[in-house]
Backbone as numpy.savetxt, mean C-alpha at the origin, in Angstrom:
# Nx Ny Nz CAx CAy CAz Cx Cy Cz
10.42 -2.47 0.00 9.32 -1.69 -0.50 9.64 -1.17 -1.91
10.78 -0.56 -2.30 11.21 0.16 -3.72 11.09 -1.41 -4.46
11.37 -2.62 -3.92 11.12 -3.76 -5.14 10.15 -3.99 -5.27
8.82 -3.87 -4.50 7.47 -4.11 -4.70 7.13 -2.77 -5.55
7.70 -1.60 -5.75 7.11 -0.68 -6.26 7.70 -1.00 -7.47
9.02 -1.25 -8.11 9.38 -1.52 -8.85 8.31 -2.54 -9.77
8.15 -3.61 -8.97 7.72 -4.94 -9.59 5.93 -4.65 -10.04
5.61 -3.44 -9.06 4.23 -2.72 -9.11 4.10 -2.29 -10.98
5.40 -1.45 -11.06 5.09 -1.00 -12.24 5.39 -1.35 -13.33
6.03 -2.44 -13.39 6.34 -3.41 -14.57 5.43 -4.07 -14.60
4.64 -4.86 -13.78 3.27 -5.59 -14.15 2.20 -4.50 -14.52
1.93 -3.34 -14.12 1.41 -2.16 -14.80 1.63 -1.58 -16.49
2.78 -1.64 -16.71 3.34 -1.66 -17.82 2.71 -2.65 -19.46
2.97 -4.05 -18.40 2.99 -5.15 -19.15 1.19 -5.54 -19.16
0.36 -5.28 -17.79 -0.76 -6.10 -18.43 -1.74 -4.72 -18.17
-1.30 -3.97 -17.71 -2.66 -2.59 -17.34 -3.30 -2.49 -15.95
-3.70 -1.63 -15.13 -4.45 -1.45 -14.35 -5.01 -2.66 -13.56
-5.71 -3.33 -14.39 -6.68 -4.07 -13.88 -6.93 -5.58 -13.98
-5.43 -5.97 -14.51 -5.39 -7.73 -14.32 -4.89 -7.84 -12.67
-5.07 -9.53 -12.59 -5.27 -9.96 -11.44 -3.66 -9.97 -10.78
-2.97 -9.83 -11.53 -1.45 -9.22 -11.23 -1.09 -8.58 -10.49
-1.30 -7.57 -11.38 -1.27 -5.92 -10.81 -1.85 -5.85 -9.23
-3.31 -6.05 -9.11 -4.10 -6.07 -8.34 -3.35 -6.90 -6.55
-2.89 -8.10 -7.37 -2.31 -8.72 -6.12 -0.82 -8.45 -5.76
-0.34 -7.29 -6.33 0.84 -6.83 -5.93 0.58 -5.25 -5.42
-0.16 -4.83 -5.65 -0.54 -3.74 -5.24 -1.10 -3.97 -3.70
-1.75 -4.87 -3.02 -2.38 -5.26 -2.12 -1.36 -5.40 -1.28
-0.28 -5.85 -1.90 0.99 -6.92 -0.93 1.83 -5.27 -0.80
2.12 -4.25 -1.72 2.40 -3.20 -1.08 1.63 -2.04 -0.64
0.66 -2.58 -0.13 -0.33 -1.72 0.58 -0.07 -2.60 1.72
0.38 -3.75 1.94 0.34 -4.07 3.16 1.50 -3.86 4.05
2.22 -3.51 3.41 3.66 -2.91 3.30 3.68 -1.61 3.84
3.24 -0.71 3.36 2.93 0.79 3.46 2.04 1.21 4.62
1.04 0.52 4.55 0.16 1.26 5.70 0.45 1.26 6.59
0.97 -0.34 7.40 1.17 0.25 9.07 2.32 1.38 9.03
3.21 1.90 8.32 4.23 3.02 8.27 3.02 4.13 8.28
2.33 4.09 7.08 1.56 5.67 7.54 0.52 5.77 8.73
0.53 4.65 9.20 -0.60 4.25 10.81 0.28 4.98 11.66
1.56 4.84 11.63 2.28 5.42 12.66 3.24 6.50 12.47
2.84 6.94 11.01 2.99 8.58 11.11 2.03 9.42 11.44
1.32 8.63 11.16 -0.46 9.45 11.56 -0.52 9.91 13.53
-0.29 8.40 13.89 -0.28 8.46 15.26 0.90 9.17 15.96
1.57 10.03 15.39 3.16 10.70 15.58 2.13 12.14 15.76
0.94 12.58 15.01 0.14 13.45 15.51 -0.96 13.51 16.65
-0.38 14.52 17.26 -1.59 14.67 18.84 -2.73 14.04 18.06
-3.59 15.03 17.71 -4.76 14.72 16.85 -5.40 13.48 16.27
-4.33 12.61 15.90 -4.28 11.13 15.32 -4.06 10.00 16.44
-3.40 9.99 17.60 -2.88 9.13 18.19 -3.89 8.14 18.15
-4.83 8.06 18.74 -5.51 6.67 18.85 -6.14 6.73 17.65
-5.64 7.22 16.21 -6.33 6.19 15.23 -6.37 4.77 15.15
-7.74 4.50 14.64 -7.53 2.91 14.47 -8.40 2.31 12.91
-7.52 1.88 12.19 -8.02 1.09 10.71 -9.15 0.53 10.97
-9.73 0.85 10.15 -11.14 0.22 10.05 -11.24 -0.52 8.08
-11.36 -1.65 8.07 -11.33 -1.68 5.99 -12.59 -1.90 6.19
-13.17 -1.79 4.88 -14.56 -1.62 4.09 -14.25 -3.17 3.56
């Protein structure tokens, strides 16, 4: 994960926000990241049966 964040912000650096770069490395550590916060979420009473829904 710290090399995708790494590699996140050097293509940030180098082309900006919003090339197709950036964009598809950002995705790949979002895919990375979320199920971890799915199941910190569900570590709360309140949260347990969350379930992802994407737009």
């Amino acid at each position: 994960m710290d090399a995708l964040k790494k590699e996140l912000n050097e293509l940030i650096d180098q082309y900006g926000l919003r090339h197709k770069k950036v964009i598809e490395c950002s995705t790949r550590l979002d895919d990375v990241v979320l199920p971890e916060q799915i199941e910190n979420l569900r570590k709360i009473e309140k949260y347990k049966d969350f379930k992802l829904t994407r737009c």
